Every structure is written in C-alpha cells, then in structure tokens.
Amino acid sequence: MNRPTRFRAALRPFPYLMAVLVVGVITLVLWWLREDLTLANFSLIYIVGTFVVAVWLGTGPSLLAAVLTFVSFNFFLIKPYYTLAVEDPREVIDLLVYLLVAVIAGQLAAYARQQAEAARLNAAEQNVLYTLSSAFNQLTDRASIVQVLQQQLPEFLPVQEVEVLPQTVERPSDANSTTSYLLLQAGQSIYGTLRVTFTAVPTESQMRLLMACTVQAAMALQRIQLTESAQRSQSLEEADRLKTALLRAVSHDLRTPLTIIKTSAENLAELHDRLPQAEQLEMIHSINQEADHLNMLVGNLLDMSRLQAGALRINRHWNALDEVAADVAAHAWKRHQAERLRLDFPDDFPLALFDYGLMLQAVSNLVENALRYEPAASQVVVRGAATAEEVRLLVINHGPTIPKEQKAQVMEPFFRGADGRVGLGLAISKGIVELHHGRLW
C-alpha cells in the first residue's frame, strides 16, 4: 500500500474520538475526587488511561491521550484551577516528567500491541497459505485452481469478485481503486493475471496476503504445466517405443505368416492339378492356421496400443470364472481338435466382479501360451482357488520352465522368447488383470 493510503488509515476519526472520550471520563472522575487525591495519584491514573488507549487504539490515539492528559492535569487538577499557569515551579517539572513518562509508556504499549497484532496476522496468513497449498496440491488442471481461488479468497479477504485472465493486464495507477491486478508468475513463466475486486480499498496486510496467495496459485499452475509436459514426453517415448517394436514385429512376426500364406496359395494355384489331395488339404490347413495366427497378432498389437494409451475401458459385473474357463476350453478344443485342457474348479467357487469379455481374452492368452509349450501327451490344467480375500485362477502346464533371468521380462510387451516370437499375449493379460486391480505372476 502507498504512503497516502497508510496516512488516511492512521487518521480514521473513531480511534481519536475514543481517546478523547476516555481522557474526558478519567478527568471528570479525578475532578470529582481532586480534594481527596494527591498529584501522584492523578499522574498514575492518567498514565494507566494512556496505557489502555495505546493497547486498545494504537500509536496515534495514545499520543493524543498523553497530550490531553497533560493539559487536563494542569487545567483541572493543579492550582490555580482552570488555567495553564502553575504556582510552584516544581510542579512544572512534575508535569513535564509526567508527559515524558505518558508518551513513552503509551508508545511502548502501542508497539507491543502492534507486535501482537502482527504475530496474529502472520499466523492467520500462514494458516490461509497452508489451506490454499493443501487444496492446490490435490488439483491437476487450471480450471480447478481458478475455482479454488474463487471459492477460498472470499473466505479470507473482503472481496466481491475473483477472476483469472489469460493475458497480462497493466496494473492501474489509481491508489484508491478497489480492484487489484496481480501477475500469476512463477520463475520466468506467466500464467495469466489475477483480478480481485475488494469491497473497499484494501489494506497493506490484505494486499500482502493476496500477493502470497497469488504466488501459491502461480506455483500450482507451474506444477501442473510441468506435470503435463512430463506426461506428454512420457507418452511420446512410449509411442516411439511402440512404433519401434511394431516395426520389428512387422519385419518378422507379420512377414512370416504372410510368406507362408502366399507360398501355399501360389502352390495351390499353380500345382493344384498335380498335387495329391492330402497335400492340398495340408496347404489349406496351413493357410488357415497362419491366417488365425496373423489375426491374433494384429489383434494383440491393437489391444496393446489401447492398453498403453489408457483407452481400454472395463464394464464390471458379477460373473463366474469357471464359466470363463469353460469357454476357453471349448475354443481350445475347436482349434486343436483334442482335449488339451482340464478344468479343476470346486462346486462352491464364488462369483467375482470383472468384465467378462476382457477376462476371457486374458485367460485365453494365458492358456494359448501354456498350450504352445505343453507336451502333446499331457493337458494344461486350469484350476480355481478362493479365500475370504480373493479368488485365484491358476494355469498349470508341464512344458519347459522359464529361465530365472527372463521371469521379470516375460510379461513385458514385445519380449522375444527362445522361439523368436514377439510376446504380447502375456503383457495384454497382465494389463487386463491390473485394470481389475488384480495381479498376474
């Protein structure tokens, strides 16, 4: 706040009128009792009155009270009465000493009052800033920051309107304006202008608190911007990694089935009249099998991109995991034309809350991966187990174990196993299970 504003605040009439009233009441009482009291009694009572005015009303009123008590003391209580003349020269010294003591006592009391008030205001400001900081730390977008400012500032300050302007605005030079403009600036970055309309010309302490709140808001906006930049950078890195892995997959895993399909189709077209029927059926079966593999690989790539982009949504309902396992077993029989899967679920296996379609896909990927390495003469076991806290689905095969050094990597996207295949099924299953707040290991 500028000097004229502080000066006007210091000259508000009410405190000075109250100081005059207090001195007047004390003087009236002492005048009534002046024949029964001594000059020492008068001076002590006046000093106490000046002290009370200083603590209650501040520095300016206490100075006025000291001067008024000095004049009243001389005019009403020291002979000759009702004149400023003094008979005994020693009383002049007493009056001057009284005036000095009254002024010093009043100023010390006023200073103590100012310090106490400053401490109270500082504690209140710290509480306000802590409340705002706690609210800002939970927010993740600019609109929420603006909303908190509009809701909280009227609770701390006498304001009518709070608005955040996207552009910088020149601050008006009129010191009497009730509207303040403050830049939302953190470091070298400016995030707009905070425009606050007060109900009256703001005091220095109110402006100080508003500026501190503005700094908090600017820091929160900077944090949100940095977080968004980091997320965009991470998304770009993930996209680059996905693109690289996709190109790697296209160069091998997609090209291989396409080559087999093309070769088999060309042989059938050129040699169909010379090839035995058994070989033709074998080529047709090979085309069909590789087309299924190609379809599965493309589907997995699309699902993985949706998972990594956070675009996969789940629709939970109460479902039975044993029914999911039964559907997977039926699909496996249709594909392999053999009982490659054995289900082991208790009769009282409980329902669980999950998305049936997504869980079917997750279990299918696990089972297909297990069947790929399962010896031809044995079966993969899908077993259900339940406790009071969770339900579990175990897929058990009898193929080769995963090397220890690869266990942490086998469920990562695009991991290549010993057969050279790009691994996506387990990564997709893990992502689906984690979307349901479960875990896969």
Tab-separated table of C-alpha atoms in Angstrom, residues 104-439:
chain	number	residue	atom	x	y	z
A	104	ILE	CA	6.966	6.617	26.492
A	105	ALA	CA	4.522	4.271	28.244
A	106	GLY	CA	1.914	4.845	25.564
A	107	GLN	CA	4.341	4.224	22.723
A	108	LEU	CA	5.735	1.069	24.321
A	109	ALA	CA	2.216	-0.258	24.864
A	110	ALA	CA	1.251	0.639	21.300
A	111	TYR	CA	4.392	-1.070	19.976
A	112	ALA	CA	3.583	-4.204	21.966
A	113	ARG	CA	0.057	-4.078	20.545
A	114	GLN	CA	1.413	-3.763	17.002
A	115	GLN	CA	3.760	-6.701	17.514
A	116	ALA	CA	0.971	-8.867	18.901
A	117	GLU	CA	-1.306	-7.876	16.030
A	118	ALA	CA	1.464	-8.578	13.514
A	119	ALA	CA	2.035	-12.013	15.056
A	120	ARG	CA	-1.692	-12.734	14.919
A	121	LEU	CA	-1.920	-11.620	11.290
A	122	ASN	CA	1.162	-13.640	10.382
A	123	ALA	CA	-0.300	-16.767	11.984
A	124	ALA	CA	-3.586	-16.176	10.153
A	125	GLU	CA	-1.739	-15.662	6.856
A	126	GLN	CA	0.277	-18.839	7.351
A	127	ASN	CA	-2.928	-20.756	8.061
A	128	VAL	CA	-4.531	-19.338	4.907
A	129	LEU	CA	-1.493	-20.198	2.781
A	130	TYR	CA	-1.347	-23.715	4.230
A	131	THR	CA	-5.034	-24.241	3.448
A	132	LEU	CA	-4.569	-23.000	-0.122
A	133	SER	CA	-1.386	-25.013	-0.630
A	134	SER	CA	-3.093	-28.200	0.594
A	135	ALA	CA	-6.003	-27.583	-1.769
A	136	PHE	CA	-3.727	-26.794	-4.730
A	137	ASN	CA	-1.606	-29.919	-4.202
A	138	GLN	CA	-4.630	-32.115	-4.914
A	139	LEU	CA	-5.517	-30.409	-8.203
A	140	THR	CA	-4.412	-31.427	-11.683
A	141	ASP	CA	-5.857	-28.775	-14.004
A	142	ARG	CA	-6.015	-24.984	-14.395
A	143	ALA	CA	-9.806	-24.774	-14.099
A	144	SER	CA	-9.696	-26.335	-10.625
A	145	ILE	CA	-7.041	-23.835	-9.492
A	146	VAL	CA	-9.257	-20.945	-10.621
A	147	GLN	CA	-12.273	-22.488	-8.896
A	148	VAL	CA	-10.402	-22.844	-5.583
A	149	LEU	CA	-9.279	-19.200	-5.771
A	150	GLN	CA	-12.849	-18.061	-6.417
A	151	GLN	CA	-14.145	-20.143	-3.503
A	152	GLN	CA	-11.397	-19.559	-0.923
A	153	LEU	CA	-10.360	-15.907	-1.325
A	154	PRO	CA	-13.781	-14.513	-0.249
A	155	GLU	CA	-13.427	-16.531	2.969
A	156	PHE	CA	-10.088	-14.886	3.836
A	157	LEU	CA	-10.460	-11.414	2.341
A	158	PRO	CA	-13.308	-8.883	1.820
A	159	VAL	CA	-13.579	-9.442	-1.924
A	160	GLN	CA	-16.570	-9.342	-4.247
A	161	GLU	CA	-15.161	-10.907	-7.403
A	162	VAL	CA	-12.189	-13.085	-8.337
A	163	GLU	CA	-11.254	-13.704	-11.963
A	164	VAL	CA	-8.196	-15.169	-13.682
A	165	LEU	CA	-7.483	-13.505	-17.020
A	166	PRO	CA	-5.481	-15.496	-19.580
A	167	GLN	CA	-3.464	-12.437	-20.622
A	168	THR	CA	-1.311	-9.938	-18.750
A	169	VAL	CA	-3.027	-6.659	-17.811
A	170	GLU	CA	-1.400	-3.357	-16.916
A	171	ARG	CA	-1.999	-2.535	-13.258
A	172	PRO	CA	-3.921	0.762	-12.816
A	173	SER	CA	-2.047	3.581	-11.069
A	174	ASP	CA	-5.093	4.732	-9.041
A	175	ALA	CA	-4.286	4.032	-5.383
A	176	ASN	CA	-7.967	4.394	-4.427
A	177	SER	CA	-9.125	1.601	-6.728
A	178	THR	CA	-10.848	-1.375	-5.140
A	179	THR	CA	-9.711	-3.638	-7.999
A	180	SER	CA	-6.243	-5.188	-7.891
A	181	TYR	CA	-4.390	-6.907	-10.743
A	182	LEU	CA	-1.589	-9.358	-9.916
A	183	LEU	CA	0.510	-11.431	-12.309
A	184	LEU	CA	0.404	-15.197	-11.853
A	185	GLN	CA	4.139	-15.589	-12.314
A	186	ALA	CA	6.460	-18.413	-11.262
A	187	GLY	CA	10.069	-18.029	-12.328
A	188	GLN	CA	10.140	-16.681	-15.861
A	189	SER	CA	6.709	-18.087	-16.766
A	190	ILE	CA	3.488	-16.047	-16.598
A	191	TYR	CA	0.196	-17.943	-16.370
A	192	GLY	CA	-2.221	-15.009	-16.566
A	193	THR	CA	-3.451	-12.174	-14.359
A	194	LEU	CA	-5.472	-12.434	-11.164
A	195	ARG	CA	-8.097	-9.683	-10.942
A	196	VAL	CA	-9.620	-9.191	-7.495
A	197	THR	CA	-12.343	-6.669	-6.669
A	198	PHE	CA	-12.457	-5.712	-2.968
A	199	THR	CA	-15.436	-4.297	-1.121
A	200	ALA	CA	-13.231	-1.310	-0.122
A	201	VAL	CA	-9.694	-0.055	-0.729
A	202	PRO	CA	-7.521	-2.947	0.541
A	203	THR	CA	-5.187	-2.505	3.491
A	204	GLU	CA	-1.482	-3.276	3.387
A	205	SER	CA	-1.917	-6.593	5.208
A	206	GLN	CA	-4.746	-7.610	2.868
A	207	MET	CA	-2.610	-6.884	-0.193
A	208	ARG	CA	0.301	-8.801	1.322
A	209	LEU	CA	-1.914	-11.835	1.887
A	210	LEU	CA	-3.359	-11.568	-1.625
A	211	MET	CA	0.123	-11.454	-3.159
A	212	ALA	CA	1.161	-14.530	-1.168
A	213	CYS	CA	-1.957	-16.374	-2.382
A	214	THR	CA	-1.109	-15.321	-5.934
A	215	VAL	CA	2.377	-16.820	-5.607
A	216	GLN	CA	0.869	-20.090	-4.340
A	217	ALA	CA	-1.545	-20.203	-7.278
A	218	ALA	CA	1.238	-19.481	-9.785
A	219	MET	CA	3.399	-22.259	-8.316
A	220	ALA	CA	0.456	-24.677	-8.540
A	221	LEU	CA	-0.114	-23.716	-12.194
A	222	GLN	CA	3.592	-24.207	-12.886
A	223	ARG	CA	3.499	-27.656	-11.252
A	224	ILE	CA	0.504	-28.648	-13.384
A	225	GLN	CA	2.228	-27.427	-16.546
A	226	LEU	CA	5.432	-29.327	-15.708
A	227	THR	CA	3.439	-32.479	-14.917
A	228	GLU	CA	1.553	-32.242	-18.204
A	229	SER	CA	4.826	-31.703	-20.084
A	230	ALA	CA	6.363	-34.734	-18.397
A	231	GLN	CA	3.300	-36.840	-19.230
A	232	ARG	CA	3.400	-35.720	-22.856
A	233	SER	CA	7.092	-36.539	-23.015
A	234	GLN	CA	6.465	-39.956	-21.495
A	235	SER	CA	3.617	-40.599	-23.942
A	236	LEU	CA	5.881	-39.677	-26.852
A	237	GLU	CA	8.581	-42.010	-25.548
A	238	GLU	CA	6.032	-44.822	-25.202
A	239	ALA	CA	4.744	-44.113	-28.701
A	240	ASP	CA	8.283	-44.210	-30.113
A	241	ARG	CA	8.979	-47.457	-28.287
A	242	LEU	CA	5.717	-48.941	-29.533
A	243	LYS	CA	6.470	-47.805	-33.092
A	244	THR	CA	9.946	-49.348	-32.973
A	245	ALA	CA	8.619	-52.595	-31.565
A	246	LEU	CA	5.805	-52.652	-34.098
A	247	LEU	CA	8.259	-52.242	-36.972
A	248	ARG	CA	10.352	-55.030	-35.507
A	249	ALA	CA	7.279	-57.232	-35.251
A	250	VAL	CA	6.214	-56.409	-38.812
A	251	SER	CA	9.649	-57.320	-40.098
A	252	HIS	CA	9.470	-60.820	-38.638
A	253	ASP	CA	6.287	-61.992	-36.960
A	254	LEU	CA	3.913	-60.479	-39.500
A	255	ARG	CA	6.061	-61.302	-42.516
A	256	THR	CA	6.429	-65.000	-41.605
A	257	PRO	CA	2.725	-65.965	-41.714
A	258	LEU	CA	2.195	-63.771	-44.778
A	259	THR	CA	5.038	-65.581	-46.554
A	260	ILE	CA	3.602	-68.996	-45.665
A	261	ILE	CA	0.109	-67.967	-46.792
A	262	LYS	CA	1.405	-66.520	-50.070
A	263	THR	CA	3.627	-69.546	-50.826
A	264	SER	CA	0.881	-72.060	-50.073
A	265	ALA	CA	-1.664	-70.107	-52.131
A	266	GLU	CA	0.714	-69.879	-55.119
A	267	ASN	CA	1.439	-73.627	-54.967
A	268	LEU	CA	-2.257	-74.411	-54.857
A	269	ALA	CA	-2.933	-72.119	-57.813
A	270	GLU	CA	-0.104	-73.481	-59.976
A	271	LEU	CA	0.064	-77.153	-58.940
A	272	HIS	CA	-3.461	-77.994	-57.849
A	273	ASP	CA	-3.922	-80.462	-60.725
A	274	ARG	CA	-0.675	-82.290	-59.934
A	275	LEU	CA	-0.683	-82.254	-56.112
A	276	PRO	CA	-2.233	-85.114	-54.182
A	277	GLN	CA	-5.384	-84.213	-52.318
A	278	ALA	CA	-3.696	-84.784	-48.955
A	279	GLU	CA	-1.012	-82.191	-49.733
A	280	GLN	CA	-3.639	-79.717	-50.938
A	281	LEU	CA	-5.589	-80.150	-47.686
A	282	GLU	CA	-2.376	-79.692	-45.712
A	283	MET	CA	-1.650	-76.422	-47.558
A	284	ILE	CA	-5.217	-75.208	-46.968
A	285	HIS	CA	-4.868	-76.076	-43.280
A	286	SER	CA	-1.531	-74.212	-43.182
A	287	ILE	CA	-3.119	-71.120	-44.788
A	288	ASN	CA	-5.982	-71.229	-42.294
A	289	GLN	CA	-3.647	-71.697	-39.329
A	290	GLU	CA	-1.317	-68.875	-40.343
A	291	ALA	CA	-4.278	-66.575	-41.025
A	292	ASP	CA	-5.517	-67.258	-37.482
A	293	HIS	CA	-2.040	-66.540	-36.152
A	294	LEU	CA	-1.857	-63.317	-38.172
A	295	ASN	CA	-5.300	-62.244	-36.972
A	296	MET	CA	-4.317	-62.921	-33.363
A	297	LEU	CA	-1.053	-60.993	-33.718
A	298	VAL	CA	-2.736	-57.932	-35.259
A	299	GLY	CA	-5.439	-58.053	-32.583
A	300	ASN	CA	-2.804	-58.232	-29.852
A	301	LEU	CA	-0.961	-55.259	-31.327
A	302	LEU	CA	-4.177	-53.217	-31.333
A	303	ASP	CA	-5.037	-54.280	-27.780
A	304	MET	CA	-1.552	-53.412	-26.544
A	305	SER	CA	-1.744	-49.955	-28.127
A	306	ARG	CA	-5.128	-49.397	-26.439
A	307	LEU	CA	-3.748	-50.534	-23.095
A	308	GLN	CA	-0.714	-48.272	-23.308
A	309	ALA	CA	-2.877	-45.336	-24.384
A	310	GLY	CA	-5.263	-45.916	-21.465
A	311	ALA	CA	-8.160	-46.309	-23.905
A	312	LEU	CA	-9.287	-49.739	-22.683
A	313	ARG	CA	-12.455	-49.421	-20.594
A	314	ILE	CA	-13.903	-52.126	-18.382
A	315	ASN	CA	-17.537	-52.904	-17.614
A	316	ARG	CA	-17.615	-54.929	-14.394
A	317	HIS	CA	-20.403	-57.332	-13.463
A	318	TRP	CA	-20.665	-60.331	-11.164
A	319	ASN	CA	-19.506	-63.304	-13.244
A	320	ALA	CA	-18.204	-66.840	-12.775
A	321	LEU	CA	-14.542	-67.521	-13.555
A	322	ASP	CA	-15.303	-71.209	-14.101
A	323	GLU	CA	-17.610	-70.198	-16.983
A	324	VAL	CA	-14.764	-68.164	-18.488
A	325	ALA	CA	-12.507	-71.216	-18.218
A	326	ALA	CA	-15.184	-73.402	-19.843
A	327	ASP	CA	-15.453	-71.017	-22.820
A	328	VAL	CA	-11.657	-71.017	-23.187
A	329	ALA	CA	-11.623	-74.834	-23.092
A	330	ALA	CA	-14.305	-75.016	-25.797
A	331	HIS	CA	-12.298	-72.673	-28.027
A	332	ALA	CA	-9.114	-74.696	-27.426
A	333	TRP	CA	-10.881	-77.941	-28.389
A	334	LYS	CA	-12.212	-76.356	-31.586
A	335	ARG	CA	-8.742	-75.142	-32.516
A	336	HIS	CA	-6.688	-78.202	-31.591
A	337	GLN	CA	-9.370	-80.890	-32.057
A	338	ALA	CA	-8.226	-82.548	-28.825
A	339	GLU	CA	-8.856	-82.428	-25.099
A	340	ARG	CA	-5.815	-80.281	-24.362
A	341	LEU	CA	-7.365	-78.550	-21.362
A	342	ARG	CA	-8.583	-79.871	-17.987
A	343	LEU	CA	-10.692	-77.717	-15.677
A	344	ASP	CA	-10.493	-78.064	-11.890
A	345	PHE	CA	-12.975	-75.853	-10.012
A	346	PRO	CA	-14.774	-76.554	-6.710
A	347	ASP	CA	-18.573	-76.661	-6.802
A	348	ASP	CA	-18.890	-73.654	-4.475
A	349	PHE	CA	-16.463	-71.440	-6.383
A	350	PRO	CA	-17.622	-67.826	-5.743
A	351	LEU	CA	-18.569	-65.176	-8.263
A	352	ALA	CA	-16.198	-62.272	-8.932
A	353	LEU	CA	-16.615	-58.725	-10.218
A	354	PHE	CA	-14.986	-58.389	-13.654
A	355	ASP	CA	-15.507	-57.609	-17.339
A	356	TYR	CA	-16.395	-60.968	-18.902
A	357	GLY	CA	-15.065	-60.219	-22.401
A	358	LEU	CA	-11.747	-58.810	-21.225
A	359	MET	CA	-11.195	-61.598	-18.704
A	360	LEU	CA	-11.990	-64.162	-21.408
A	361	GLN	CA	-9.266	-62.607	-23.547
A	362	ALA	CA	-6.772	-62.571	-20.657
A	363	VAL	CA	-7.360	-66.236	-19.778
A	364	SER	CA	-7.300	-67.242	-23.471
A	365	ASN	CA	-3.880	-65.634	-23.883
A	366	LEU	CA	-2.567	-67.460	-20.818
A	367	VAL	CA	-3.940	-70.804	-21.986
A	368	GLU	CA	-2.667	-70.382	-25.570
A	369	ASN	CA	0.770	-69.548	-24.229
A	370	ALA	CA	0.681	-72.639	-21.985
A	371	LEU	CA	-0.541	-74.904	-24.824
A	372	ARG	CA	2.260	-73.693	-27.086
A	373	TYR	CA	4.839	-75.276	-24.765
A	374	GLU	CA	2.734	-78.185	-23.444
A	375	PRO	CA	3.854	-81.706	-24.438
A	376	ALA	CA	1.391	-83.323	-26.847
A	377	ALA	CA	0.546	-86.193	-24.498
A	378	SER	CA	-0.389	-84.035	-21.496
A	379	GLN	CA	-3.016	-81.466	-20.620
A	380	VAL	CA	-2.915	-77.890	-19.360
A	381	VAL	CA	-4.785	-77.571	-16.050
A	382	VAL	CA	-6.916	-74.505	-15.282
A	383	ARG	CA	-7.665	-74.512	-11.564
A	384	GLY	CA	-9.735	-72.204	-9.389
A	385	ALA	CA	-8.917	-71.395	-5.777
A	386	ALA	CA	-10.666	-68.995	-3.401
A	387	THR	CA	-10.052	-67.466	0.017
A	388	ALA	CA	-12.000	-64.942	2.060
A	389	GLU	CA	-9.999	-62.090	0.471
A	390	GLU	CA	-9.500	-63.131	-3.164
A	391	VAL	CA	-10.138	-65.609	-5.950
A	392	ARG	CA	-7.302	-67.119	-7.964
A	393	LEU	CA	-7.083	-68.726	-11.377
A	394	LEU	CA	-4.077	-70.973	-11.917
A	395	VAL	CA	-2.922	-72.071	-15.385
A	396	ILE	CA	-0.589	-75.061	-14.973
A	397	ASN	CA	1.401	-76.603	-17.801
A	398	HIS	CA	4.179	-79.193	-17.939
A	399	GLY	CA	6.449	-77.606	-20.516
A	400	PRO	CA	9.946	-76.209	-20.057
A	401	THR	CA	10.410	-73.739	-17.208
A	402	ILE	CA	11.217	-70.087	-17.832
A	403	PRO	CA	14.853	-69.182	-17.075
A	404	LYS	CA	15.230	-67.115	-13.912
A	405	GLU	CA	16.804	-64.194	-15.748
A	406	GLN	CA	13.745	-63.971	-18.050
A	407	LYS	CA	10.960	-64.206	-15.444
A	408	ALA	CA	10.893	-60.443	-14.900
A	409	GLN	CA	10.795	-59.790	-18.655
A	410	VAL	CA	8.417	-62.433	-19.943
A	411	MET	CA	5.322	-60.313	-19.240
A	412	GLU	CA	6.771	-57.167	-20.803
A	413	PRO	CA	5.443	-56.091	-24.229
A	414	PHE	CA	7.431	-57.299	-27.264
A	415	PHE	CA	9.665	-59.660	-25.292
A	416	ARG	CA	11.123	-62.338	-27.597
A	417	GLY	CA	11.307	-65.848	-26.249
A	418	ALA	CA	13.580	-68.669	-27.288
A	419	ASP	CA	11.351	-69.391	-30.318
A	420	GLY	CA	11.855	-65.833	-31.629
A	421	ARG	CA	8.189	-64.850	-31.272
A	422	VAL	CA	7.266	-61.361	-30.120
A	423	GLY	CA	5.457	-61.744	-26.793
A	424	LEU	CA	2.236	-59.758	-26.498
A	425	GLY	CA	-0.321	-62.162	-25.039
A	426	LEU	CA	1.094	-62.264	-21.508
A	427	ALA	CA	1.607	-58.491	-21.462
A	428	ILE	CA	-2.025	-57.961	-22.520
A	429	SER	CA	-3.253	-60.431	-19.895
A	430	LYS	CA	-1.235	-58.635	-17.232
A	431	GLY	CA	-2.637	-55.258	-18.302
A	432	ILE	CA	-6.233	-56.544	-18.216
A	433	VAL	CA	-5.794	-58.130	-14.788
A	434	GLU	CA	-4.223	-54.954	-13.398
A	435	LEU	CA	-7.146	-52.926	-14.774
A	436	HIS	CA	-9.278	-55.086	-12.458
A	437	HIS	CA	-6.899	-54.252	-9.563
A	438	GLY	CA	-5.544	-57.785	-9.621
A	439	ARG	CA	-2.083	-59.191	-10.274
